[in-house]
Amino acid sequence: MITLAICALASLLGSPRVTTTPTSQGATEPAAAIQAHILKLENEWAQVDVTNDRSIFDRILAPDFLFTDSRSGKRKSRAEFLAEWEYEGVTSAANIDTVVQVFSESLAVFSGTDETKGRNLDGSEWLHQDICTDTWLRRNGVWQVIAEHCSRIK
């Protein structure tokens, strides 16, 4: 009962740090395990820019995914996001300055900077940095992104 009261108070105070979260089997899963899993998925997603392996989208983007793009000023459905995504010949991609906040056994928020590098047709190099916030939801044991907002910072 005291633990429940502390968790409720932490929730009201806006604290995203959860040390353990219940699993569907009634056991508890450490927040660190959830954070590590979300970071792994985020890194797989970032590598799509390099590998052009779009099958990652099928696993990671929820059917009701919503993307907010600061460059276009528009919200896009999963279908719109996928239709507009294009391979840019990226040579490297990495997530830097990352934070994963675990709110429950089924809700986490990732924030970080997606840094991509590539070459233009003339051989000159380019670098893009997009700061992004992704909302992850676990449904039926599977983590997927339900919403993302990105802003180009470089």
PDB file of C-alpha atoms in Angstrom:
ATOM      1  CA  MET A   1       0.000   0.000   0.000  1.00  0.00           C
ATOM      2  CA  ILE A   2       2.827   2.404   0.823  1.00  0.00           C
ATOM      3  CA  THR A   3       4.509   1.567  -2.503  1.00  0.00           C
ATOM      4  CA  LEU A   4       1.264   2.315  -4.343  1.00  0.00           C
ATOM      5  CA  ALA A   5       0.949   5.664  -2.554  1.00  0.00           C
ATOM      6  CA  ILE A   6       4.557   6.569  -3.404  1.00  0.00           C
ATOM      7  CA  CYS A   7       4.031   5.643  -7.069  1.00  0.00           C
ATOM      8  CA  ALA A   8       0.821   7.688  -7.178  1.00  0.00           C
ATOM      9  CA  LEU A   9       2.581  10.678  -5.636  1.00  0.00           C
ATOM     10  CA  ALA A  10       5.507  10.341  -8.073  1.00  0.00           C
ATOM     11  CA  SER A  11       3.026  10.223 -10.938  1.00  0.00           C
ATOM     12  CA  LEU A  12       1.321  13.381  -9.753  1.00  0.00           C
ATOM     13  CA  LEU A  13       4.668  15.125  -9.429  1.00  0.00           C
ATOM     14  CA  GLY A  14       5.541  14.186 -13.000  1.00  0.00           C
ATOM     15  CA  SER A  15       8.390  11.830 -12.184  1.00  0.00           C
ATOM     16  CA  PRO A  16       8.991   9.464 -15.118  1.00  0.00           C
ATOM     17  CA  ARG A  17      11.548   7.319 -13.298  1.00  0.00           C
ATOM     18  CA  VAL A  18      10.125   3.893 -12.567  1.00  0.00           C
ATOM     19  CA  THR A  19      12.374   1.292 -10.975  1.00  0.00           C
ATOM     20  CA  THR A  20      10.215  -1.717 -11.798  1.00  0.00           C
ATOM     21  CA  THR A  21       7.081  -2.172 -13.828  1.00  0.00           C
ATOM     22  CA  PRO A  22       4.558  -5.018 -13.727  1.00  0.00           C
ATOM     23  CA  THR A  23       4.532  -7.453 -16.637  1.00  0.00           C
ATOM     24  CA  SER A  24       1.534  -9.303 -18.000  1.00  0.00           C
ATOM     25  CA  GLN A  25       2.577 -12.335 -15.950  1.00  0.00           C
ATOM     26  CA  GLY A  26       2.405 -10.349 -12.701  1.00  0.00           C
ATOM     27  CA  ALA A  27       6.185 -10.210 -12.238  1.00  0.00           C
ATOM     28  CA  THR A  28       8.081  -6.968 -12.418  1.00  0.00           C
ATOM     29  CA  GLU A  29      10.359  -5.766 -15.189  1.00  0.00           C
ATOM     30  CA  PRO A  30      13.110  -3.289 -14.339  1.00  0.00           C
ATOM     31  CA  ALA A  31      12.742   0.092 -16.002  1.00  0.00           C
ATOM     32  CA  ALA A  32      16.352  -0.273 -17.119  1.00  0.00           C
ATOM     33  CA  ALA A  33      15.358  -3.296 -19.228  1.00  0.00           C
ATOM     34  CA  ILE A  34      12.576  -1.295 -20.878  1.00  0.00           C
ATOM     35  CA  GLN A  35      14.948   1.615 -21.487  1.00  0.00           C
ATOM     36  CA  ALA A  36      17.523  -0.707 -23.078  1.00  0.00           C
ATOM     37  CA  HIS A  37      14.874  -2.304 -25.290  1.00  0.00           C
ATOM     38  CA  ILE A  38      13.531   1.080 -26.466  1.00  0.00           C
ATOM     39  CA  LEU A  39      17.080   2.275 -27.250  1.00  0.00           C
ATOM     40  CA  LYS A  40      17.693  -0.919 -29.252  1.00  0.00           C
ATOM     41  CA  LEU A  41      14.521  -0.312 -31.279  1.00  0.00           C
ATOM     42  CA  GLU A  42      15.403   3.365 -31.790  1.00  0.00           C
ATOM     43  CA  ASN A  43      18.852   2.378 -33.072  1.00  0.00           C
ATOM     44  CA  GLU A  44      17.315  -0.152 -35.482  1.00  0.00           C
ATOM     45  CA  TRP A  45      14.984   2.576 -36.725  1.00  0.00           C
ATOM     46  CA  ALA A  46      17.894   5.006 -37.247  1.00  0.00           C
ATOM     47  CA  GLN A  47      19.730   2.423 -39.366  1.00  0.00           C
ATOM     48  CA  VAL A  48      16.878   2.347 -41.907  1.00  0.00           C
ATOM     49  CA  ASP A  49      18.407   5.580 -43.215  1.00  0.00           C
ATOM     50  CA  VAL A  50      21.622   3.668 -43.978  1.00  0.00           C
ATOM     51  CA  THR A  51      20.339   0.225 -44.999  1.00  0.00           C
ATOM     52  CA  ASN A  52      17.048   1.222 -46.653  1.00  0.00           C
ATOM     53  CA  ASP A  53      15.516  -1.842 -44.938  1.00  0.00           C
ATOM     54  CA  ARG A  54      11.910  -0.688 -44.752  1.00  0.00           C
ATOM     55  CA  SER A  55      10.789  -3.896 -43.022  1.00  0.00           C
ATOM     56  CA  ILE A  56      11.823  -2.176 -39.786  1.00  0.00           C
ATOM     57  CA  PHE A  57       8.887   0.216 -40.249  1.00  0.00           C
ATOM     58  CA  ASP A  58       6.453  -2.722 -40.184  1.00  0.00           C
ATOM     59  CA  ARG A  59       7.698  -3.775 -36.747  1.00  0.00           C
ATOM     60  CA  ILE A  60       8.248  -0.377 -35.153  1.00  0.00           C
ATOM     61  CA  LEU A  61       5.534   1.971 -36.432  1.00  0.00           C
ATOM     62  CA  ALA A  62       2.104   1.302 -34.919  1.00  0.00           C
ATOM     63  CA  PRO A  63      -0.878   1.198 -37.288  1.00  0.00           C
ATOM     64  CA  ASP A  64      -2.169   4.407 -35.651  1.00  0.00           C
ATOM     65  CA  PHE A  65       1.270   6.136 -35.755  1.00  0.00           C
ATOM     66  CA  LEU A  66       1.133   9.934 -36.032  1.00  0.00           C
ATOM     67  CA  PHE A  67       4.131  12.017 -37.151  1.00  0.00           C
ATOM     68  CA  THR A  68       4.442  15.744 -36.523  1.00  0.00           C
ATOM     69  CA  ASP A  69       7.000  17.372 -38.821  1.00  0.00           C
ATOM     70  CA  SER A  70       8.235  20.844 -37.927  1.00  0.00           C
ATOM     71  CA  ARG A  71       9.670  21.358 -41.429  1.00  0.00           C
ATOM     72  CA  SER A  72       6.321  20.925 -43.179  1.00  0.00           C
ATOM     73  CA  GLY A  73       4.195  22.033 -40.232  1.00  0.00           C
ATOM     74  CA  LYS A  74       1.938  19.025 -40.813  1.00  0.00           C
ATOM     75  CA  ARG A  75       0.792  15.941 -38.963  1.00  0.00           C
ATOM     76  CA  LYS A  76       1.023  12.764 -41.003  1.00  0.00           C
ATOM     77  CA  SER A  77      -0.526   9.339 -40.613  1.00  0.00           C
ATOM     78  CA  ARG A  78       1.585   6.205 -40.824  1.00  0.00           C
ATOM     79  CA  ALA A  79       0.614   5.787 -44.476  1.00  0.00           C
ATOM     80  CA  GLU A  80       1.515   9.404 -45.296  1.00  0.00           C
ATOM     81  CA  PHE A  81       4.823   9.146 -43.419  1.00  0.00           C
ATOM     82  CA  LEU A  82       5.778   5.957 -45.299  1.00  0.00           C
ATOM     83  CA  ALA A  83       4.684   7.361 -48.682  1.00  0.00           C
ATOM     84  CA  GLU A  84       6.869  10.446 -48.216  1.00  0.00           C
ATOM     85  CA  TRP A  85       9.894   8.699 -46.683  1.00  0.00           C
ATOM     86  CA  GLU A  86      12.723   8.434 -49.168  1.00  0.00           C
ATOM     87  CA  TYR A  87      16.157   6.917 -49.084  1.00  0.00           C
ATOM     88  CA  GLU A  88      18.778   9.677 -49.129  1.00  0.00           C
ATOM     89  CA  GLY A  89      21.991   7.680 -49.442  1.00  0.00           C
ATOM     90  CA  VAL A  90      22.906   8.130 -45.795  1.00  0.00           C
ATOM     91  CA  THR A  91      26.360   6.786 -44.933  1.00  0.00           C
ATOM     92  CA  SER A  92      25.922   6.798 -41.143  1.00  0.00           C
ATOM     93  CA  ALA A  93      23.135   7.342 -38.648  1.00  0.00           C
ATOM     94  CA  ALA A  94      23.227   7.477 -34.863  1.00  0.00           C
ATOM     95  CA  ASN A  95      21.069   8.575 -31.973  1.00  0.00           C
ATOM     96  CA  ILE A  96      22.933  10.936 -29.653  1.00  0.00           C
ATOM     97  CA  ASP A  97      22.033  12.601 -26.366  1.00  0.00           C
ATOM     98  CA  THR A  98      19.260  10.081 -25.695  1.00  0.00           C
ATOM     99  CA  VAL A  99      16.839   9.773 -22.792  1.00  0.00           C
ATOM    100  CA  VAL A 100      14.159   7.133 -22.263  1.00  0.00           C
ATOM    101  CA  GLN A 101      11.518   7.872 -19.657  1.00  0.00           C
ATOM    102  CA  VAL A 102       9.523   4.844 -18.505  1.00  0.00           C
ATOM    103  CA  PHE A 103       6.062   5.720 -17.219  1.00  0.00           C
ATOM    104  CA  SER A 104       4.549   2.251 -16.930  1.00  0.00           C
ATOM    105  CA  GLU A 105       4.910  -1.315 -18.174  1.00  0.00           C
ATOM    106  CA  SER A 106       3.378  -0.196 -21.457  1.00  0.00           C
ATOM    107  CA  LEU A 107       4.334   3.474 -21.931  1.00  0.00           C
ATOM    108  CA  ALA A 108       7.730   5.076 -22.532  1.00  0.00           C
ATOM    109  CA  VAL A 109       8.994   8.272 -24.149  1.00  0.00           C
ATOM    110  CA  PHE A 110      12.260   8.525 -26.067  1.00  0.00           C
ATOM    111  CA  SER A 111      14.002  11.834 -26.703  1.00  0.00           C
ATOM    112  CA  GLY A 112      17.215  12.221 -28.625  1.00  0.00           C
ATOM    113  CA  THR A 113      18.990  13.644 -31.626  1.00  0.00           C
ATOM    114  CA  ASP A 114      19.091  11.626 -34.839  1.00  0.00           C
ATOM    115  CA  GLU A 115      22.366  12.482 -36.547  1.00  0.00           C
ATOM    116  CA  THR A 116      22.711  11.418 -40.179  1.00  0.00           C
ATOM    117  CA  LYS A 117      25.617  11.899 -42.549  1.00  0.00           C
ATOM    118  CA  GLY A 118      25.851  11.386 -46.272  1.00  0.00           C
ATOM    119  CA  ARG A 119      27.306  12.553 -49.560  1.00  0.00           C
ATOM    120  CA  ASN A 120      25.779  14.693 -52.258  1.00  0.00           C
ATOM    121  CA  LEU A 121      26.073  13.733 -55.927  1.00  0.00           C
ATOM    122  CA  ASP A 122      29.085  16.052 -56.250  1.00  0.00           C
ATOM    123  CA  GLY A 123      30.875  14.144 -53.449  1.00  0.00           C
ATOM    124  CA  SER A 124      30.490  16.848 -50.808  1.00  0.00           C
ATOM    125  CA  GLU A 125      29.446  15.667 -47.372  1.00  0.00           C
ATOM    126  CA  TRP A 126      26.345  16.730 -45.485  1.00  0.00           C
ATOM    127  CA  LEU A 127      25.198  16.352 -41.876  1.00  0.00           C
ATOM    128  CA  HIS A 128      21.656  16.580 -40.534  1.00  0.00           C
ATOM    129  CA  GLN A 129      20.539  16.594 -36.922  1.00  0.00           C
ATOM    130  CA  ASP A 130      16.893  16.187 -35.954  1.00  0.00           C
ATOM    131  CA  ILE A 131      15.823  16.351 -32.329  1.00  0.00           C
ATOM    132  CA  CYS A 132      12.947  13.933 -31.861  1.00  0.00           C
ATOM    133  CA  THR A 133      10.499  12.797 -29.217  1.00  0.00           C
ATOM    134  CA  ASP A 134       8.905   9.390 -29.725  1.00  0.00           C
ATOM    135  CA  THR A 135       6.056   7.936 -27.686  1.00  0.00           C
ATOM    136  CA  TRP A 136       6.248   4.146 -27.343  1.00  0.00           C
ATOM    137  CA  LEU A 137       3.331   1.919 -26.377  1.00  0.00           C
ATOM    138  CA  ARG A 138       3.476  -1.787 -25.644  1.00  0.00           C
ATOM    139  CA  ARG A 139       0.412  -3.652 -26.926  1.00  0.00           C
ATOM    140  CA  ASN A 140       0.133  -7.431 -26.706  1.00  0.00           C
ATOM    141  CA  GLY A 141       3.773  -7.549 -25.589  1.00  0.00           C
ATOM    142  CA  VAL A 142       5.092  -5.580 -28.589  1.00  0.00           C
ATOM    143  CA  TRP A 143       6.613  -2.095 -28.322  1.00  0.00           C
ATOM    144  CA  GLN A 144       5.712   0.302 -31.153  1.00  0.00           C
ATOM    145  CA  VAL A 145       5.919   4.047 -31.734  1.00  0.00           C
ATOM    146  CA  ILE A 146       2.496   5.698 -31.665  1.00  0.00           C
ATOM    147  CA  ALA A 147       3.684   9.294 -32.117  1.00  0.00           C
ATOM    148  CA  GLU A 148       6.806  11.166 -33.146  1.00  0.00           C
ATOM    149  CA  HIS A 149       7.722  14.834 -33.363  1.00  0.00           C
ATOM    150  CA  CYS A 150      10.974  15.943 -34.983  1.00  0.00           C
ATOM    151  CA  SER A 151      12.602  19.320 -35.487  1.00  0.00           C
ATOM    152  CA  ARG A 152      15.642  19.839 -37.701  1.00  0.00           C
ATOM    153  CA  ILE A 153      18.356  21.596 -35.709  1.00  0.00           C
ATOM    154  CA  LYS A 154      21.212  21.289 -38.192  1.00  0.00           C
TER     155      LYS A 154
END
